Amino acid sequence: MKITLKPYLTADCAFQCADVVMTLEDPQLAAGDMLASMWVMVAGVPGAELEGLAARDAAGDFALSESVEKDSTGFDKRFWRVGRASIGDVTLSYRFHPRDLTGIDRCYPLFDAIQEENGAMICGVTTLASLPDRTYRISFTWDRSAMPPEADAAAIRGRGDFTFTGTPYDYCFSLYLVGRIQSATDESGKYSVYWLDRRLPDREKVTEQLPGLLDAMCRFFQAPDISYSVFFRKEPFSISNSGTAFAGGFAMGYSDAMPLVMDNALNTIAHEIVHNWPGLDGPTGEIEWFAEGTAEYYSMAIPLRSGIVGPERVARWLTDKTMNYYNNPYRAMPNSEAARLFWTDRDAQRLPYGRGLVYLLELDRKLRSRSGGAQTLDDLVLHTVAKRRAGEKFTNADWEALLEKELGREAVEDFRQVMNGKAIEPSEDWCSGAFTFTRGRWGTVKNGFFDDALIWSVRDGGADVRF
């Protein structure tokens, strides 16, 4: 597969639109086969406005039929099918425009393409058509002919053109940046940070902290050879500071109303980085607790272990995170029921974060207690990561088998009950006993204010703790 992306930028690097050309090498499509698909709406984010979508092969233009159907997750997708068999290579072309932000005051996840001063960050989820699902050798090329000389182009895979082996999912769930790009890279050249805003807030901390955090994450998850890219975009929204993870990178938004403050953003960034590794295989509703719970846990543990933050900061993070469980109105709801509300109710969407974290904190406590500190949550999580890295699927059933092996059948029954709404009591033995808690008034912009929140603090006035 060959993909060419041609962005149109004005002389001052304002993004106007982009042309996409995709060529498949002799796909041997039959009449009625699907050539391309794109979401109408995905996770609350609309697909890009398209213009002039057409396809042709050696015999000329195709007559394409278009339909809207539900995908496996229930989102509406547009499908284009060919009216005859293909002959030789097939080329699809179209133009997409930046998202119309009229009446929009937030965007999460960062799946769209919006205009930004000095260029644009483009997410492939809503802008790049998904071609027939198989593994390809994919060549991605930038056409810079409609960009001013000072403009550059980058992607999660680095600056300039690139080639890789992958599927349509890989280029769709990825990020692309055009314009007057600024960046910071660590000494190895593997970890890069990109942005367009000449007045990037907290720039010194961004360039100092992120490469070290990325290196610590990759070392812990035993992936020292991967590359990773972080993208910041300035948004025109009053509600901002959201992050979205992708394979090999993530994006975070900020705005004048909610500026980038690394002391506040570091944990969100760490959370999204963790998403590169731990995960379970299975249907929506059954597996989110693990991906979000491990991301919540290690977004605290790894910055603490690597010395990027101190225990006082982690105590504040722990307070915010446990609110997603103890102050969640859906705390007693089974995972499968909460999943049906994920994209309509923020509290339901937060439940896997809080439930997953609290369950894993308690599991870590039990493992340490049973083994005298010789075994921790790390052992189980790294086991799942290794299995999936080896190409094996790892499901809830595999997790239960691992629990039974390490802690007995009772641990399996407890896991099932927790995922169906059983309450977990907080413990001051969590995190190796590093923290203690009281109850009181606490709140943040995202969660609201609560008078009965668990407020965590460092035990014994701030010792040098690790967990």
XYZ file of C-alpha atoms in Angstrom:
467
model
C 0.000 0.000 0.000
C 1.170 3.505 -0.801
C -0.243 6.535 1.026
C 0.477 10.132 0.022
C -0.691 13.013 2.209
C -0.626 16.503 0.688
C -1.456 19.255 3.231
C -2.413 22.715 1.999
C -0.953 25.455 4.199
C -1.104 29.215 3.668
C 2.030 31.365 3.696
C 1.671 31.726 7.481
C 1.159 27.944 7.871
C -2.589 27.964 8.452
C -3.950 24.498 7.585
C -6.665 24.595 4.914
C -7.213 20.979 3.829
C -5.304 17.885 2.722
C -5.414 15.553 -0.271
C -5.072 11.814 0.319
C -4.055 9.274 -2.315
C -3.965 5.571 -1.394
C -2.870 2.868 -3.816
C -3.343 -0.857 -3.278
C -1.195 -3.283 -5.203
C -3.533 -5.597 -7.159
C -6.073 -6.237 -4.367
C -8.194 -8.488 -6.634
C -11.496 -7.057 -5.427
C -14.701 -8.709 -6.548
C -17.868 -6.814 -7.392
C -19.477 -5.680 -4.133
C -16.278 -5.894 -2.070
C -15.530 -3.174 0.444
C -12.774 -0.805 -0.707
C -12.794 1.750 2.107
C -14.528 2.760 5.319
C -14.523 5.801 7.610
C -16.386 6.611 10.786
C -19.382 8.909 10.700
C -18.891 9.391 14.433
C -16.485 7.600 16.764
C -16.375 8.105 20.544
C -18.267 11.366 20.110
C -15.878 12.743 17.462
C -17.272 13.220 13.928
C -15.483 11.998 10.825
C -13.810 14.658 8.716
C -15.687 16.469 5.953
C -14.687 14.719 2.713
C -14.626 16.031 -0.846
C -14.277 14.230 -4.170
C -13.852 10.652 -2.966
C -13.177 8.472 -6.031
C -11.406 5.276 -6.995
C -9.920 3.925 -10.211
C -7.830 1.061 -11.601
C -6.427 0.006 -14.968
C -9.963 -0.175 -16.402
C -10.905 3.335 -15.309
C -13.129 4.808 -12.606
C -15.175 2.647 -10.284
C -18.846 3.183 -9.565
C -18.801 3.173 -5.753
C -21.837 2.378 -3.636
C -21.992 3.967 -0.189
C -23.742 2.736 2.956
C -23.710 3.493 6.681
C -23.412 0.495 9.000
C -22.559 -0.164 12.632
C -19.057 -1.358 13.400
C -18.317 -3.989 16.046
C -18.358 -1.351 18.803
C -21.658 0.204 17.751
C -20.327 3.327 16.012
C -21.675 4.348 12.604
C -19.255 3.835 9.722
C -19.444 4.752 6.046
C -18.538 1.919 3.690
C -17.645 2.270 0.015
C -17.916 -0.831 -2.189
C -16.798 -1.371 -5.776
C -19.380 -2.106 -8.475
C -17.142 -4.429 -10.477
C -14.033 -6.581 -10.121
C -10.741 -4.705 -9.946
C -7.982 -4.985 -12.549
C -4.454 -4.361 -11.319
C -3.655 -1.654 -8.781
C -6.520 0.337 -7.235
C -6.144 4.005 -6.245
C -8.477 5.843 -3.861
C -8.320 9.630 -3.587
C -10.187 12.346 -1.705
C -9.746 15.636 0.149
C -10.540 16.260 3.827
C -11.047 19.528 5.674
C -10.300 20.508 9.274
C -13.098 20.042 11.758
C -15.720 22.781 11.999
C -15.546 23.855 15.644
C -18.744 25.895 15.672
C -20.463 25.232 19.005
C -17.692 22.860 20.148
C -15.999 23.558 23.473
C -14.060 20.348 24.105
C -12.740 17.323 22.259
C -11.957 13.974 23.804
C -10.465 11.713 22.588
C -8.156 13.678 20.263
C -9.296 11.893 17.119
C -9.905 14.950 14.913
C -7.926 17.494 12.873
C -8.325 21.116 13.916
C -6.673 24.327 12.797
C -3.923 25.546 15.086
C -1.617 28.532 14.819
C 1.402 27.447 12.731
C -0.180 24.274 11.357
C -2.249 21.313 12.486
C -2.099 17.982 14.248
C -4.000 15.410 12.191
C -5.353 12.180 13.646
C -5.838 9.380 11.147
C -8.906 8.005 12.957
C -11.258 10.519 11.319
C -9.199 11.557 8.274
C -7.599 8.455 6.715
C -9.773 5.833 5.057
C -9.429 2.279 6.297
C -8.775 -0.030 3.349
C -9.398 -3.826 3.342
C -8.181 -5.276 6.625
C -4.970 -7.234 6.081
C -1.249 -6.792 6.634
C 0.563 -4.594 4.092
C 3.969 -3.153 3.426
C 2.922 0.494 3.795
C 4.884 3.393 2.285
C 3.820 6.792 3.644
C 4.918 9.855 1.669
C 4.449 13.577 2.324
C 3.717 15.799 -0.688
C 5.087 19.181 0.447
C 4.283 21.069 -2.748
C 1.423 23.045 -1.142
C 3.369 23.922 2.024
C 5.610 26.987 2.553
C 9.364 26.296 2.621
C 9.688 26.644 6.410
C 6.947 24.081 7.100
C 7.853 20.549 8.094
C 5.997 17.261 8.514
C 6.222 14.585 11.218
C 4.363 11.527 12.458
C 4.515 9.180 15.407
C 7.100 7.278 13.360
C 9.288 10.372 13.005
C 9.935 13.215 10.601
C 9.573 12.814 6.881
C 8.541 9.778 4.832
C 8.495 6.289 6.337
C 7.765 2.654 5.508
C 6.461 -0.061 7.822
C 4.595 -3.349 7.874
C 1.142 -3.046 9.380
C -2.627 -2.893 8.957
C -5.070 -0.040 8.264
C -5.605 0.202 12.034
C -1.954 1.213 12.415
C -2.069 4.232 10.106
C -5.579 5.273 11.193
C -4.854 5.193 14.919
C -1.834 7.416 14.550
C -0.824 11.087 14.521
C 0.551 13.430 11.873
C 1.832 16.988 12.294
C 2.370 19.717 9.696
C 3.524 23.296 9.991
C 6.246 25.181 11.841
C 7.202 22.227 14.005
C 9.282 22.543 17.145
C 10.664 19.515 18.944
C 12.866 18.097 21.671
C 14.627 14.731 21.515
C 16.637 12.748 24.046
C 20.292 11.857 23.490
C 19.443 8.476 21.958
C 17.052 10.035 19.439
C 14.337 7.518 20.342
C 12.038 9.770 22.378
C 10.694 12.941 20.772
C 8.300 15.714 21.776
C 6.582 17.842 19.091
C 4.535 21.041 19.239
C 3.536 24.059 17.097
C 2.869 26.764 19.706
C 5.795 29.217 19.854
C 4.718 30.086 23.396
C 4.406 26.496 24.648
C 3.703 26.787 28.403
C 6.140 25.138 30.805
C 8.479 24.447 27.908
C 11.517 23.865 30.120
C 9.797 21.146 32.162
C 8.351 19.580 29.010
C 11.772 19.178 27.424
C 13.464 18.106 30.663
C 10.947 15.683 32.160
C 9.369 13.849 29.241
C 12.417 12.129 27.697
C 13.391 10.796 31.148
C 9.859 9.596 31.843
C 9.668 7.852 28.474
C 12.991 6.132 29.103
C 11.865 4.940 32.563
C 8.608 3.585 31.150
C 10.347 1.688 28.345
C 12.883 0.188 30.734
C 10.213 -1.014 33.169
C 8.052 -2.571 30.464
C 11.166 -4.181 28.970
C 10.891 -2.349 25.669
C 14.144 -0.354 25.524
C 14.363 -0.435 21.737
C 11.053 1.210 20.833
C 10.679 4.807 19.739
C 8.022 7.076 21.201
C 6.598 10.479 20.242
C 4.595 12.994 22.273
C 2.455 15.642 20.565
C 1.021 18.794 22.148
C -1.690 20.846 20.488
C -3.135 24.183 21.524
C -6.928 24.094 21.369
C -9.493 26.931 21.312
C -11.587 25.194 23.975
C -12.492 26.216 27.529
C -12.334 22.534 28.573
C -8.996 21.019 27.667
C -6.017 19.073 29.124
C -7.184 15.720 27.710
C -4.767 13.095 26.434
C -5.146 10.220 23.980
C -2.795 7.263 23.584
C -1.749 5.632 20.329
C 0.746 2.898 19.554
C 4.153 4.547 19.825
C 2.900 7.935 20.949
C 0.202 10.107 22.427
C -1.339 13.549 22.111
C -2.350 16.079 24.735
C -4.354 19.257 24.308
C -4.215 22.511 26.248
C -5.762 25.940 25.843
C -5.609 29.500 27.130
C -8.432 28.630 29.523
C -6.680 25.464 30.696
C -2.958 25.945 29.974
C -0.332 23.252 30.010
C 1.152 22.983 33.526
C 3.537 20.059 33.739
C 3.062 19.645 37.496
C -0.581 18.878 36.701
C -0.180 17.244 33.289
C 2.650 14.834 34.060
C 0.348 12.161 35.460
C -2.007 12.313 32.480
C 0.996 12.005 30.181
C 2.369 9.055 32.172
C -1.053 7.361 32.099
C -1.218 7.579 28.311
C 2.332 6.272 27.888
C 1.538 3.173 29.989
C -1.229 2.295 27.516
C 1.448 1.092 25.094
C 1.889 -2.125 27.065
C -0.644 -3.617 29.544
C -3.967 -4.744 28.120
C -6.371 -7.643 27.838
C -8.055 -9.136 24.799
C -11.824 -9.360 24.789
C -15.092 -7.504 24.207
C -15.849 -3.956 25.293
C -17.034 -3.868 28.890
C -14.939 -6.789 30.095
C -11.362 -5.582 29.679
C -11.205 -1.807 30.303
C -10.596 -2.301 34.034
C -7.139 -3.744 33.311
C -5.876 -1.245 30.730
C -7.115 1.764 32.697
C -6.285 0.316 36.121
C -2.678 -0.482 35.206
C -2.307 2.921 33.523
C -3.525 4.608 36.713
C -1.214 2.499 38.910
C 1.996 2.831 36.903
C 1.413 6.494 36.070
C 2.110 7.000 39.780
C 4.590 4.218 40.512
C 7.075 4.751 37.685
C 7.502 8.548 38.039
C 8.018 7.940 41.774
C 10.460 5.067 41.297
C 12.494 7.014 38.735
C 12.751 10.101 40.956
C 10.831 12.409 38.604
C 8.313 13.189 41.376
C 8.257 12.816 45.142
C 5.756 10.963 47.342
C 3.800 14.135 48.176
C 2.823 14.512 44.521
C 1.820 10.849 44.345
C -0.395 11.291 47.416
C -2.315 14.047 45.595
C -2.635 11.867 42.508
C -3.874 8.973 44.631
C -6.536 11.223 46.137
C -7.788 12.264 42.707
C -7.737 8.730 41.359
C -9.541 7.003 44.199
C -12.364 9.551 43.811
C -13.103 7.813 40.492
C -14.088 4.798 42.578
C -15.235 5.810 46.045
C -17.229 8.847 44.885
C -18.554 7.298 41.678
C -22.366 6.900 41.576
C -21.902 3.710 39.508
C -19.523 2.027 41.950
C -21.884 -0.928 42.493
C -22.628 -1.385 38.778
C -21.171 -4.402 36.914
C -18.591 -3.628 34.240
C -20.811 -4.790 31.397
C -23.634 -2.434 32.395
C -21.333 0.562 32.873
C -19.866 -0.016 29.398
C -23.204 0.819 27.781
C -22.967 4.303 29.305
C -19.290 5.037 28.531
C -19.913 7.634 25.816
C -22.953 9.276 27.379
C -21.982 9.540 31.058
C -18.569 10.660 32.302
C -18.969 8.928 35.666
C -19.588 5.591 33.971
C -16.584 6.185 31.729
C -14.397 6.782 34.800
C -15.498 3.618 36.575
C -12.891 1.288 34.935
C -10.177 3.750 35.961
C -11.173 3.790 39.609
C -12.284 0.176 39.951
C -9.228 -1.111 38.099
C -6.822 0.936 40.199
C -8.360 0.077 43.571
C -8.564 -3.616 42.671
C -4.890 -3.653 41.635
C -3.812 -1.774 44.778
C -5.548 -4.388 46.894
C -4.146 -7.232 44.786
C -0.627 -5.857 45.209
C -1.177 -5.727 48.969
C -2.279 -9.373 49.022
C 0.654 -10.520 46.881
C 3.193 -8.708 49.058
C 1.598 -9.987 52.258
C 1.438 -13.602 51.070
C 5.029 -13.644 49.761
C 6.684 -11.513 52.427
C 7.363 -8.838 49.822
C 8.974 -11.202 47.307
C 6.075 -10.961 44.848
C 4.247 -7.824 43.728
C 1.736 -6.655 41.161
C 4.670 -6.017 38.803
C 5.186 -9.759 38.384
C 1.652 -10.416 37.174
C 1.426 -7.358 34.925
C 4.790 -8.003 33.259
C 3.680 -11.607 32.708
C 0.662 -10.407 30.724
C 2.802 -7.941 28.767
C 5.292 -10.673 27.856
C 2.536 -13.013 26.674
C 0.973 -10.402 24.399
C 4.378 -9.283 23.124
C 4.951 -12.896 22.087
C 1.794 -12.740 19.986
C -0.489 -14.575 22.417
C -3.903 -13.287 23.412
C -4.497 -12.684 27.113
C -8.119 -12.556 28.276
C -10.008 -12.241 31.540
C -10.036 -16.046 31.665
C -6.230 -16.090 31.420
C -6.073 -13.480 34.182
C -8.266 -15.685 36.365
C -5.985 -18.669 35.713
C -3.008 -16.559 36.764
C -4.815 -15.453 39.935
C -5.690 -19.024 40.838
C -2.090 -20.114 40.356
C -0.694 -17.334 42.545
C -3.420 -16.796 45.176
C -5.872 -19.683 44.932
C -9.479 -20.060 43.849
C -10.680 -17.484 46.352
C -8.846 -14.765 44.416
C -10.770 -15.678 41.267
C -14.129 -15.473 43.018
C -13.156 -12.154 44.588
C -12.121 -10.765 41.192
C -15.475 -11.713 39.673
C -17.393 -10.166 42.538
C -15.424 -6.904 42.341
C -16.016 -6.625 38.591
C -19.722 -7.119 39.290
C -19.837 -4.307 41.836
C -18.532 -5.662 45.154
C -16.985 -2.836 47.182
C -13.292 -2.739 48.079
C -12.389 -1.114 51.372
C -9.395 1.257 51.323
C -6.245 0.129 53.115
C -3.288 2.010 54.516
C -1.216 -1.041 53.582
C -1.569 -0.167 49.903
C 1.604 1.070 48.184
C 3.774 -0.775 50.712
C 2.235 1.287 53.507
C 3.677 4.527 52.147
C 0.469 6.541 52.567
C -2.280 7.140 55.080
C -5.701 8.703 54.548
C -8.358 10.823 56.159
C -11.782 11.818 54.865
C -12.650 15.363 53.911
C -13.482 17.871 51.195
C -11.524 17.515 47.973
C -12.193 18.298 44.362
C -10.853 18.967 40.892
C -12.264 20.407 37.702
C -12.929 16.981 36.175
C -14.404 15.220 39.185
C -16.261 17.954 41.039
C -16.053 18.494 44.780
C -16.829 15.926 47.460
C -17.068 16.277 51.215
C -16.305 12.604 51.888
C -13.281 12.003 49.657
C -10.343 9.860 50.742
C -7.489 12.321 51.161
C -4.130 10.560 51.057
C -0.898 11.859 52.581
C 2.619 10.513 53.002
C 3.048 8.465 56.149
C 5.481 9.851 58.737
C 5.874 13.243 57.105
C 7.422 12.414 53.748
C 9.892 9.548 53.849
C 11.637 8.451 50.671
C 9.101 5.786 49.697
C 8.753 3.452 46.716
C 6.067 1.011 45.713
